[in-house]
Short mmCIF file of C-alpha atoms and ligand atoms in Angstrom, two decimals:
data_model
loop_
_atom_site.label_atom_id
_atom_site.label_comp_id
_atom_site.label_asym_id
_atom_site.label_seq_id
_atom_site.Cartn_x
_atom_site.Cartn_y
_atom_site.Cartn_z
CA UNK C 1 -11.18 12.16 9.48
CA UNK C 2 -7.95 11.17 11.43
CA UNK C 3 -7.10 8.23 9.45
CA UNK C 4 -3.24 9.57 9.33
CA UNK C 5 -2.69 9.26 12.83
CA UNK C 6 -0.15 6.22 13.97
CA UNK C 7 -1.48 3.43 15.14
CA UNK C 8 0.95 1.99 17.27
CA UNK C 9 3.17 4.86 18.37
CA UNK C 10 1.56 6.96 20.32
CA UNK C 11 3.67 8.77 22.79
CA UNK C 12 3.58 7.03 26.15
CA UNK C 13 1.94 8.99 28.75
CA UNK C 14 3.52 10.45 31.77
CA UNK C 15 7.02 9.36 30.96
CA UNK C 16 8.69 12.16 32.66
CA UNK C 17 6.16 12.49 35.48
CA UNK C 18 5.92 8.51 36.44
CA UNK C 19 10.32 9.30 36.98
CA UNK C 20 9.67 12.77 38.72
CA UNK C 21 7.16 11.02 41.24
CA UNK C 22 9.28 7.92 41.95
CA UNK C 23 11.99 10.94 43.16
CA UNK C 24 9.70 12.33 45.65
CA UNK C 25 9.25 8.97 47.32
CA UNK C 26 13.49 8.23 47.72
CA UNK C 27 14.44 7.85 51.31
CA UNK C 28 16.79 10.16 52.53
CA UNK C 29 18.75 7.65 54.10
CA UNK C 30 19.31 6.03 50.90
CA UNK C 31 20.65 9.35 49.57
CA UNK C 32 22.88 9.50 52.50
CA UNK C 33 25.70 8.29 50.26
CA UNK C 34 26.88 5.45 53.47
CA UNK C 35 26.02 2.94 51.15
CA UNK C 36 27.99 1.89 47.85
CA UNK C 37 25.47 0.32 45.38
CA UNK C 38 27.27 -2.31 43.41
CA UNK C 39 26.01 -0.87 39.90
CA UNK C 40 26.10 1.76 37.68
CA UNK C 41 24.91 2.42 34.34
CA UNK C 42 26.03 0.31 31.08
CA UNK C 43 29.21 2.24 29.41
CA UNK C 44 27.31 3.84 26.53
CA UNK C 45 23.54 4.06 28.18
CA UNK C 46 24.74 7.38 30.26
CA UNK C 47 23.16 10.51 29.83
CA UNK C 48 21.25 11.36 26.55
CA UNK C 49 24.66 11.83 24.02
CA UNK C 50 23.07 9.95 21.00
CA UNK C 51 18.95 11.49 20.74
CA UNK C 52 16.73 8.45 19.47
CA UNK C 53 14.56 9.33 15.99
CA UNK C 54 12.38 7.83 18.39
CA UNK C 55 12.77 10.37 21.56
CA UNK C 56 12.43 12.87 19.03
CA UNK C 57 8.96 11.57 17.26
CA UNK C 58 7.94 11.37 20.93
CA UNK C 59 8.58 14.72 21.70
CA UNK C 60 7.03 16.43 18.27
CA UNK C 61 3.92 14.45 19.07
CA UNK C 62 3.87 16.12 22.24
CA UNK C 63 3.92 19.45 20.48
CA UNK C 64 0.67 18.85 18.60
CA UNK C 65 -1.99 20.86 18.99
CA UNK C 66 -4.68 19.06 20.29
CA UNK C 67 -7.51 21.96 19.15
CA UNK C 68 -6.10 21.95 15.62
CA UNK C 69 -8.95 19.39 13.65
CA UNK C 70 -6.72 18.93 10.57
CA UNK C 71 -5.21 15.34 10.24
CA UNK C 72 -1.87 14.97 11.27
CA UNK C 73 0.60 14.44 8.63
CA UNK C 74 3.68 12.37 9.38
CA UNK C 75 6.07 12.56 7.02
CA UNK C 76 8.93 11.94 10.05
CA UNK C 77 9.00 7.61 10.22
CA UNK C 78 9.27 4.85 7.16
CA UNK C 79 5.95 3.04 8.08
CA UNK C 80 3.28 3.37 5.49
CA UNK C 81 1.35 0.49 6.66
CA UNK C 82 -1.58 2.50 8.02
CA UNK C 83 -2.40 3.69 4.50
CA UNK C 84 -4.74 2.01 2.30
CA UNK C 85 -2.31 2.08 -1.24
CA UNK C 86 0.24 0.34 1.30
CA UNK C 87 -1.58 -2.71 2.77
CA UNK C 88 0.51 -5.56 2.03
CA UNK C 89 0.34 -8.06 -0.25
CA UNK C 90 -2.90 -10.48 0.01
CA UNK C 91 -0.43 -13.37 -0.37
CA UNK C 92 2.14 -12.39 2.75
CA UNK C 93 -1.50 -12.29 4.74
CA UNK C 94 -2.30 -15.86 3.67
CA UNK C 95 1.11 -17.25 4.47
CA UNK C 96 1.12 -16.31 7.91
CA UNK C 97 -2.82 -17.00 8.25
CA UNK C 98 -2.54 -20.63 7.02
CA UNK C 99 0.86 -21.45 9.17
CA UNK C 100 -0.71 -20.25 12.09
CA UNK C 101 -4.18 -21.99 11.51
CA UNK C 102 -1.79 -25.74 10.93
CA UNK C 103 -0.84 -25.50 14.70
CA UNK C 104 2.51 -26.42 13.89
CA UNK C 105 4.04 -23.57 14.65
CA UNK C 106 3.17 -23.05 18.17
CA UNK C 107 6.90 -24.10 19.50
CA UNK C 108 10.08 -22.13 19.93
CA UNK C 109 12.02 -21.92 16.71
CA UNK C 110 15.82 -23.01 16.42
CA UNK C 111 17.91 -20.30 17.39
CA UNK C 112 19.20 -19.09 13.91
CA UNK C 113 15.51 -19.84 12.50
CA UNK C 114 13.72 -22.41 10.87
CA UNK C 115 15.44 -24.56 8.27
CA UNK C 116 12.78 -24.07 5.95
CA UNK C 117 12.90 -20.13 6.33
CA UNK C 118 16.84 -19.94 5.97
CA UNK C 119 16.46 -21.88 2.76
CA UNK C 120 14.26 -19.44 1.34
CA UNK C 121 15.88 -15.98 2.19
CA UNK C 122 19.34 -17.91 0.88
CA UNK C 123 17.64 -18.32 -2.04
CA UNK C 124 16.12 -15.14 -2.62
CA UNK C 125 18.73 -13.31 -2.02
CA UNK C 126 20.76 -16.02 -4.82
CA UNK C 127 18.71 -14.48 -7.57
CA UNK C 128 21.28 -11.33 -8.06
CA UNK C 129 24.67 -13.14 -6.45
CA UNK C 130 27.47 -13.87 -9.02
CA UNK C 131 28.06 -16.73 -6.32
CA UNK C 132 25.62 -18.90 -3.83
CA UNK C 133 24.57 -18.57 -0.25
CA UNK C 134 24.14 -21.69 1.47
CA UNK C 135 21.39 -21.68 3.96
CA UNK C 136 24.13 -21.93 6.40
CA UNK C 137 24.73 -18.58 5.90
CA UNK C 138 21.55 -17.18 6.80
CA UNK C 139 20.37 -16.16 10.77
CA UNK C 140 17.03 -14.77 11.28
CA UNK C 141 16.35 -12.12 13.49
CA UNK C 142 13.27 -9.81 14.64
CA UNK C 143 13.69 -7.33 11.72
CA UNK C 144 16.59 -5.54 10.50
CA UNK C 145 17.17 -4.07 14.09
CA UNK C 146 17.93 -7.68 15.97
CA UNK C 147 20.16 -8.03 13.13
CA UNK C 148 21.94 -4.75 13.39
CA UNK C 149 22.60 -5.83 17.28
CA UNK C 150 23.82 -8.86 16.42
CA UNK C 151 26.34 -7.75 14.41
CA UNK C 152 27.56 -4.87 16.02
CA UNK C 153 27.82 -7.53 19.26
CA UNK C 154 29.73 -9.99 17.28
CA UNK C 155 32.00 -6.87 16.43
CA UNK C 156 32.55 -5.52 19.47
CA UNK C 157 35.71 -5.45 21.51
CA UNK C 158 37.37 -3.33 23.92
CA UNK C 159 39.38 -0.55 22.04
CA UNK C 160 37.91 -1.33 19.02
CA UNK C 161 35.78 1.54 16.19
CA UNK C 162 33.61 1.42 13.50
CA UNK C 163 32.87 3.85 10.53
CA UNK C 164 29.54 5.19 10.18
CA UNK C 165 28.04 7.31 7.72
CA UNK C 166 26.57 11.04 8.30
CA UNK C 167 23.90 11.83 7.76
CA UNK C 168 23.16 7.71 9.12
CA UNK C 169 20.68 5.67 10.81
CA UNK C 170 21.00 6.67 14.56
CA UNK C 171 20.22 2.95 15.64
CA UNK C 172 23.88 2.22 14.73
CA UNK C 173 25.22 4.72 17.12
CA UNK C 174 23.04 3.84 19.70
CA UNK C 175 24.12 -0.36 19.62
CA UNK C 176 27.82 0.76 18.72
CA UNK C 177 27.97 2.85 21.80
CA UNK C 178 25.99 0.18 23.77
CA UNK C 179 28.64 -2.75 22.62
CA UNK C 180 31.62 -0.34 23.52
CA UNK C 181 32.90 0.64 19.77
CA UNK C 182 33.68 3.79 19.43
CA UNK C 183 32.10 5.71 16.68
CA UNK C 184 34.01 7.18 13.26
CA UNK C 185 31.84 9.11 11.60
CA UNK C 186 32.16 9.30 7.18
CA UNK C 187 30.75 11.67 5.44
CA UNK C 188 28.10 11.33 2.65
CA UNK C 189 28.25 14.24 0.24
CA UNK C 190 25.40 15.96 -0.96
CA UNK C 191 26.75 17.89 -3.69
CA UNK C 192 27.95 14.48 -5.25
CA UNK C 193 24.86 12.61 -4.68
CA UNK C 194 25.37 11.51 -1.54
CA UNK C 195 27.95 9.32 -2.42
CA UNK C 196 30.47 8.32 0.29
CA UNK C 197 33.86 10.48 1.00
CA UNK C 198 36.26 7.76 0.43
CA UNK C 199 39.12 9.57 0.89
CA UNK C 200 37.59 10.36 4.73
CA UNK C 201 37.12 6.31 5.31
CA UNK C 202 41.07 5.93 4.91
CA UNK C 203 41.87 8.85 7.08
CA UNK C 204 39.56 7.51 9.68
CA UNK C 205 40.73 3.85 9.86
CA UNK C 206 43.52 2.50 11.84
CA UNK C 207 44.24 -1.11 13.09
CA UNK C 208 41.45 -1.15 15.53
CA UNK C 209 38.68 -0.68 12.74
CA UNK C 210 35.94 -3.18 12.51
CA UNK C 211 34.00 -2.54 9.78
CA UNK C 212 32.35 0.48 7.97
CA UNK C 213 28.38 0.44 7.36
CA UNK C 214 26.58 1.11 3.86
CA UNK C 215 22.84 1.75 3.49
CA UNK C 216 21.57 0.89 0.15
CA UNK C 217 18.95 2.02 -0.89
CA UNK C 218 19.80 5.28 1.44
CA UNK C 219 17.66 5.92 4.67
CA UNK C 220 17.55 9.16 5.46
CA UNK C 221 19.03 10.66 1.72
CA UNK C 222 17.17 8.38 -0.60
CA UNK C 223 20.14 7.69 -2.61
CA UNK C 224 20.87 4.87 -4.74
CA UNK C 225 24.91 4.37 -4.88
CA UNK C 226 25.91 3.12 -8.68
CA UNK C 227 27.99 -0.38 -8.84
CA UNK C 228 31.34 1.63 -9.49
CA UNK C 229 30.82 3.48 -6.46
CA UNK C 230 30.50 0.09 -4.09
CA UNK C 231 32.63 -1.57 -6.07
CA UNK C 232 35.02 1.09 -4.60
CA UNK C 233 33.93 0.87 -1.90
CA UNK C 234 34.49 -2.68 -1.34
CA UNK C 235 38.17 -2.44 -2.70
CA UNK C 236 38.61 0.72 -0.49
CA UNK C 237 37.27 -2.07 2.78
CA UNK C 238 39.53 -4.99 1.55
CA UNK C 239 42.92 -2.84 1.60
CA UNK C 240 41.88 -1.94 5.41
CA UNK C 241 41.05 -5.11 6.35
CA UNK C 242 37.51 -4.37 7.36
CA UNK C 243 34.49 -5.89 7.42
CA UNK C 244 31.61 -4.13 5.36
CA UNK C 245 27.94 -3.88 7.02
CA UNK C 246 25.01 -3.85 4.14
CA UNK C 247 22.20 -2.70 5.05
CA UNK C 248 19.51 -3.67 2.88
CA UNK C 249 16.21 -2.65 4.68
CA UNK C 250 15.07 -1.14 1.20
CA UNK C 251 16.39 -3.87 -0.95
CA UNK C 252 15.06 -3.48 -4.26
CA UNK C 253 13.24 -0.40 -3.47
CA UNK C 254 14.86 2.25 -6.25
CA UNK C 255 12.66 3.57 -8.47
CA UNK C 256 15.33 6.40 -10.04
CA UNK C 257 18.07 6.16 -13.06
CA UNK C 258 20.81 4.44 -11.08
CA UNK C 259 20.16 0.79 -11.02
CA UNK C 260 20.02 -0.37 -7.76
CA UNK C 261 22.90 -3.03 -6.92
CA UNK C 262 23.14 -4.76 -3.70
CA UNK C 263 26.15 -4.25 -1.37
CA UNK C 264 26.06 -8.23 -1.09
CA UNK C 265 26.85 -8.23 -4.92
CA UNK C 266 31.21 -7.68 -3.62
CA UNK C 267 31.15 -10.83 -1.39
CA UNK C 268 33.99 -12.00 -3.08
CA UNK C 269 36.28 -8.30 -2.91
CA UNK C 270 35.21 -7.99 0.97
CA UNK C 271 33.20 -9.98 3.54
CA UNK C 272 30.13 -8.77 3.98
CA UNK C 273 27.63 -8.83 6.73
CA UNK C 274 24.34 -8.58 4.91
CA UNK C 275 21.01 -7.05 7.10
CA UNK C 276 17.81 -7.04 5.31
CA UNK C 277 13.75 -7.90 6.55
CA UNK C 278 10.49 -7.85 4.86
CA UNK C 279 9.57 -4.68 7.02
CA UNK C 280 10.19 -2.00 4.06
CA UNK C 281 9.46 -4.03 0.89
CA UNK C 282 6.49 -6.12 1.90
CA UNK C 283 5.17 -3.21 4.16
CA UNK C 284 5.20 -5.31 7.69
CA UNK C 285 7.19 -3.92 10.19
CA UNK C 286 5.46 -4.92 12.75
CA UNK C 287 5.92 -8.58 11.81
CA UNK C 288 9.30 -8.44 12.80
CA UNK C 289 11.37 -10.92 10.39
CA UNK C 290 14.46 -10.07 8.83
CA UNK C 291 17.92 -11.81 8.22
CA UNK C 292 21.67 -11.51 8.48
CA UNK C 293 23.14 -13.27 6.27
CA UNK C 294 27.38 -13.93 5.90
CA UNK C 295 28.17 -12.47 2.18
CA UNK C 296 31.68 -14.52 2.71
CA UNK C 297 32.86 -16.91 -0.04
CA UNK C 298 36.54 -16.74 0.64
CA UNK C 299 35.75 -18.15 4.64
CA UNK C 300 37.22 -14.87 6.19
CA UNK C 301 34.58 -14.46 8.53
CA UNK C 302 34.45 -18.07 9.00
CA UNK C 303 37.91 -18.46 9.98
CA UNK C 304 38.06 -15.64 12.39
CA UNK C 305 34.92 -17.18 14.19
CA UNK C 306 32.92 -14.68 13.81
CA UNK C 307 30.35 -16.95 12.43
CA UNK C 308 30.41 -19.43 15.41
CA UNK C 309 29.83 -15.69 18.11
CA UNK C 310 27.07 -15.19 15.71
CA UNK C 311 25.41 -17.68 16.87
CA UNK C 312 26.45 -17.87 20.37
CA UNK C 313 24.94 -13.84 20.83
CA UNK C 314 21.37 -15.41 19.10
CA UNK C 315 21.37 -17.92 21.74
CA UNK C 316 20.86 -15.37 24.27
CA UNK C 317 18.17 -13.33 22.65
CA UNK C 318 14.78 -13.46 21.76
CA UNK C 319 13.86 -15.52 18.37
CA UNK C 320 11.29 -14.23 15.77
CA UNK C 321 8.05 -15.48 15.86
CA UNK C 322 8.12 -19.42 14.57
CA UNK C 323 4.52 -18.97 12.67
CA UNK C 324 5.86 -16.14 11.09
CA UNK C 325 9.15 -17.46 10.21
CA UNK C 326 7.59 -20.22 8.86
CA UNK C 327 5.55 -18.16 6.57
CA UNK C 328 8.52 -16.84 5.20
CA UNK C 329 9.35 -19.26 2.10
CA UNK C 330 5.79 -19.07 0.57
CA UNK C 331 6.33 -14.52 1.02
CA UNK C 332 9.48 -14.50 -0.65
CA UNK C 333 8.63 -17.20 -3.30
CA UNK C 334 4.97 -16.56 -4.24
CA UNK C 335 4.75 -12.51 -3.90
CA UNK C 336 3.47 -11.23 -7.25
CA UNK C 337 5.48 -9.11 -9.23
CA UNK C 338 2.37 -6.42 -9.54
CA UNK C 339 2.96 -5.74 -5.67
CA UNK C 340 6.30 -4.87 -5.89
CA UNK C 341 5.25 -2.71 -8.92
CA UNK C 342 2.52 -0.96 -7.76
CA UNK C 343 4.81 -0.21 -4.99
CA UNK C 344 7.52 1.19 -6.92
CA UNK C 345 4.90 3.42 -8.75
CA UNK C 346 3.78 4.78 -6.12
CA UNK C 347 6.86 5.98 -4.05
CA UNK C 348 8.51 7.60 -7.34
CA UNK C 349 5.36 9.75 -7.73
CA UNK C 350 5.47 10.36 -3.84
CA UNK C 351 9.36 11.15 -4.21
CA UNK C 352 8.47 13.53 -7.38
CA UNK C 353 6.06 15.13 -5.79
CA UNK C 354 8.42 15.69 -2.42
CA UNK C 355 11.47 16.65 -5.44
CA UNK C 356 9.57 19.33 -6.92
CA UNK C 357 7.20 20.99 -3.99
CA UNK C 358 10.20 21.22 -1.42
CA UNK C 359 11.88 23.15 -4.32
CA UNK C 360 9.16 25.70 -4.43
CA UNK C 361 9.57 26.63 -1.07
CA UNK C 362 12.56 29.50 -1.01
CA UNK C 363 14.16 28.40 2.46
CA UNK C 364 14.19 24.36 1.88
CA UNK C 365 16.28 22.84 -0.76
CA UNK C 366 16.53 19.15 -1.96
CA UNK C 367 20.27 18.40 -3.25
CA UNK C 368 19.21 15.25 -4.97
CA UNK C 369 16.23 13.93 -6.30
CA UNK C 370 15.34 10.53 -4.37
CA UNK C 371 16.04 7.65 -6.02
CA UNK C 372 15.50 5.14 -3.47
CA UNK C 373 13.70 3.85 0.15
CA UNK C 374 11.30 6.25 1.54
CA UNK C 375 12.63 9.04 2.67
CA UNK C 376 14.93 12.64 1.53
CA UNK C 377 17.24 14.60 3.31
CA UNK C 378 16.58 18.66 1.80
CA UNK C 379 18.74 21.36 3.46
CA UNK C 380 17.03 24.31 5.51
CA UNK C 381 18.21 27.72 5.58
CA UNK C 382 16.98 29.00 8.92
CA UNK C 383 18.45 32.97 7.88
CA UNK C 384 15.68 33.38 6.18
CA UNK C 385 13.24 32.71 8.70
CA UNK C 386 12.07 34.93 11.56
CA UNK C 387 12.12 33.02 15.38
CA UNK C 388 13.43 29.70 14.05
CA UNK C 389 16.86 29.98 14.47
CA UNK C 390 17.80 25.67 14.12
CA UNK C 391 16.11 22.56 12.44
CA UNK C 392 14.60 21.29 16.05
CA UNK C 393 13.06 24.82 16.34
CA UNK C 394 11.45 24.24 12.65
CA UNK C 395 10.34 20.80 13.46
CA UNK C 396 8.47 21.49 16.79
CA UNK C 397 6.95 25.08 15.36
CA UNK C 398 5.80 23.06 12.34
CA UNK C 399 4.11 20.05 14.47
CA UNK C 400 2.56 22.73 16.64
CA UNK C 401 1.11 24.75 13.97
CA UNK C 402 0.30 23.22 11.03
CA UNK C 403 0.20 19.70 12.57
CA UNK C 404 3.09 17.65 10.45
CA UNK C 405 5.68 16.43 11.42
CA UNK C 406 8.80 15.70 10.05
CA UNK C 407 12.24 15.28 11.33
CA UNK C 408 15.00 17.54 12.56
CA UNK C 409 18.60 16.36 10.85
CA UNK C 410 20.66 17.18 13.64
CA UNK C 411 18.92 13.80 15.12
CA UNK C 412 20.51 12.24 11.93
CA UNK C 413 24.14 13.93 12.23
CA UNK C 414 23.28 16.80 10.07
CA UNK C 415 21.83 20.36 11.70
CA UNK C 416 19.91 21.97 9.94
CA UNK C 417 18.61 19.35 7.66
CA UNK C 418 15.24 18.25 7.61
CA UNK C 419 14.46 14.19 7.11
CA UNK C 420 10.94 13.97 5.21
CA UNK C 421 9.23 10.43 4.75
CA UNK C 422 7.62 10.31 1.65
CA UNK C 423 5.98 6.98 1.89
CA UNK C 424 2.03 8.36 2.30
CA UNK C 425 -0.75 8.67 0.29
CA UNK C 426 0.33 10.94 -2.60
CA UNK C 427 -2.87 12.89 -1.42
CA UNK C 428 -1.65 12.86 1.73
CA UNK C 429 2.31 14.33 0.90
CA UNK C 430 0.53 17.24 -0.94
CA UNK C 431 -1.11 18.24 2.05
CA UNK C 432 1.34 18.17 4.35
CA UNK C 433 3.48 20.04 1.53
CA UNK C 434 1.18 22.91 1.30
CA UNK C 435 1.23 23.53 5.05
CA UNK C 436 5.01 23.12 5.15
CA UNK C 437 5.03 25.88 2.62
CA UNK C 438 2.28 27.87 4.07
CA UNK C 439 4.38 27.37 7.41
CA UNK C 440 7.75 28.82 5.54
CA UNK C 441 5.48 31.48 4.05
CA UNK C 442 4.12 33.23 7.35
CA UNK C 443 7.68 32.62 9.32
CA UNK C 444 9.54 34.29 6.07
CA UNK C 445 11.58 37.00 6.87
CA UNK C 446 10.76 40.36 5.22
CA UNK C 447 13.21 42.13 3.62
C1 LIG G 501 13.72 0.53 8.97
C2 LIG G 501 15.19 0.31 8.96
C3 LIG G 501 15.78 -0.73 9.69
C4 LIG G 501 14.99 -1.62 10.63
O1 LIG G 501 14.18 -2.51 9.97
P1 LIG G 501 13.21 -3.51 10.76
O2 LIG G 501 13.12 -4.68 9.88
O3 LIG G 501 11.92 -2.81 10.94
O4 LIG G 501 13.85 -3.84 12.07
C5 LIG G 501 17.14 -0.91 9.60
N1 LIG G 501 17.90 -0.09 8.84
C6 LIG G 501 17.37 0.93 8.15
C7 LIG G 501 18.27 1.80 7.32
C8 LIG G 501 16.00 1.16 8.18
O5 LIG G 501 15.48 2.21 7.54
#
């Protein structure tokens, strides 16, 4: 019956004992202090400042109870791929089947990717530019996150920020922090939709800005921003001088009444750094392909060389799988349009059901319906609760008692917010709806 459990993340074992036994083994001369080791930790890597959504999952799926026999439920990470109404399309599995079965993809890839593949994601990404992307434009990476280091490397100086939004995507913080930019947070506004507080991005900007970062469709609100908004904010970028960072991991996945227009869309206003993969649309994260692609038709990112350090940081990392890559042109060419459909269906029933549940419970509420990726930010109100006095309290009660498990906000930037990942089997969501409310229910407080 536990067909919801995750198949590959399962919290490693013994991660805090393995470092507690390794102590008891030090030498004490070595702690004698007469020696002065020649390292120390990465600026950025001390400490535990920034929590992973990762360290967090970890630690909920400690909390479980082992003894409880219901399925767990998680509604706390975007990957639906264990579920049956999520398998990916038949023709993505035949791609990388038959270019692995020709043998002729057995060799290291070029360093920005095969020719082939960059050819293709130019050209699917063409189909909604008011302009063209050469191939030349395109870099592959291992999913969206190689990309995200990339260009927060390439960005990177001494002295130098970057704006990121709150509530965000805590795998920004954690590679600004790592490439020494300090961190600006911007507000998105939940009474307005989520939309970003422009007024906040020029206050926070000075000369040592880099760039600000966009999410569209919104992971963790589920927001779709409308074309007048980034057209905004692409004029708001191009007065600062700044480089804008579009994240696209849920390109094209907006099922609500805004249309959904890609940040990419303003290359000409603002150079863009464009960060996309097949991980969210075609449901393969763990095939690890994505892109980042240089939205720049005036050469502004050309002429400062940060194209050229683009490369130069993929030549000393890792390259995508070549057999993958090179099933790339025949996934984004030949995909059926029913897939992406059915798709679509399905998460805006998941997202209504989510909408309209969450509201029934008295101490959640959910600002904004979803309109986009896979998951919603809804706001608790802990007052009204007996013994859970924060979001983190909520999250490891609820994995302990009613086995779901969702994700605290303050992980996010926002306390006392709850993330909840939508993306499951609508049968699936219901359940782990009812026991979030049943959960609420016992813990209310009585008046
Ligand atoms: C999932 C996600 C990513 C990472 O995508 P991968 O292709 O799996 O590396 C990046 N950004 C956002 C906002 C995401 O939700």
């Amino acid at each position: 019956m536990k067909i919801w459990l995750f198949g590959a993340l399962k919290a490693p074992k013994h991660r805090f004992s393995t470092l507690s036994s390794a102590a008891k083994h030090v030498d004490s001369k070595m702690e004698s202090g007469s020696k002065k080791w020649g390292f120390q930790v990465k600026q950025g890597m001390k400490g535990a400042s920034t929590p992973t959504v990762r360290g967090v999952l970890y630690m909920l799926m400690d909390s479980l109870n082992k003894e409880d026999n219901r399925a767990v439920i998680p509604l706390a990470h975007g990957d639906p791929s264990h579920f049956p109404s999520f398998r990916t399309a038949a023709v993505a599995e035949d791609a990388v089947i038959h270019s692995l079965r020709s043998a002729k993809y057995n060799c290291y890839a070029p360093t920005i990717g095969l020719p082939a593949a960059r050819r293709a994601v130019a050209e699917y990404l063409n189909h909604d530019l008011p302009y063209k992307l050469s191939p030349d434009d395109v870099y592959l990476t291992s999913g969206c996150h190689q990309a995200i280091e990339t260009a927060l490397a390439v960005l990177g100086r001494p002295g130098a920020n970057i704006l990121l939004p709150r509530p965000g995507y805590p795998y920004y913080e954690a590679c600004a922090s790592y490439n020494g930019l300090e961190i600006r947070h911007f507000d998105l506004l939940p009474d307005k939709g989520w939309a970003v507080d422009l007024n906040a991005i020029e206050a926070l900007a000075d000369d040592n800005t880099v760039a600000m970062v966009i999410i569209n469709p919104g992971n963790p609100c589920g927001n779709v921003f409308s074309y007048e908004h980034l057209k905004k904010v692409a004029e708001t970028a191009r007065e600062l001088g700044i480089v804008v960072i579009g994240d696209e991991a849920y390109d094209k996945l907006a099922f609500g009444s805004t249309p959904y227009v890609p940040m990419r869309v303003f290359g000409p206003t603002v150079p863009i750094l464009t960060l996309g993969s097949i991980s969210k649309r075609w449901i393969v994260p763990g095939w690890r392909i994505g892109w980042l692609v240089t939205n720049d038709p005036n050469g502004i990112l050309r002429n400062s060389g940060i194209t050229e350090s683009i490369t130069k940081i993929l030549e000393i990392s890792s390259d995508p799988t070549t057999f993958v890559q090179a099933a790339i042109p025949e996934i984004l060419e030949n995909t059926k349009e029913d897939f992406f459909s059915k798709n679509i269906c399905l998460l805006r029933e998941a997202a209504d059901i989510c909408y309209t549940r969450v509201n029934e419970i008295p101490c959640i509420t959910c600002p904004k319906k979803p309109e986009g990726s896979m998951a919603v930010m809804v706001k608790l109100n802990p007052s009204m609760l007996e013994n859970i006095d924060d979001d983190m309290e909520f999250c490891v009660k609820l994995a302990k008692e009613e086995s779901v498990l969702i994700l605290p906000g303050v992980v996010l930037g926002l306390k006392n917010w709850l993330r909840i990942t939508f993306a499951v089997e609508p049968s699936c969501l219901e359940e782990g709806l009812a026991r979030i409310k049943a959960f609420c229910q016992r813990h209310a407080k009585k008046h």
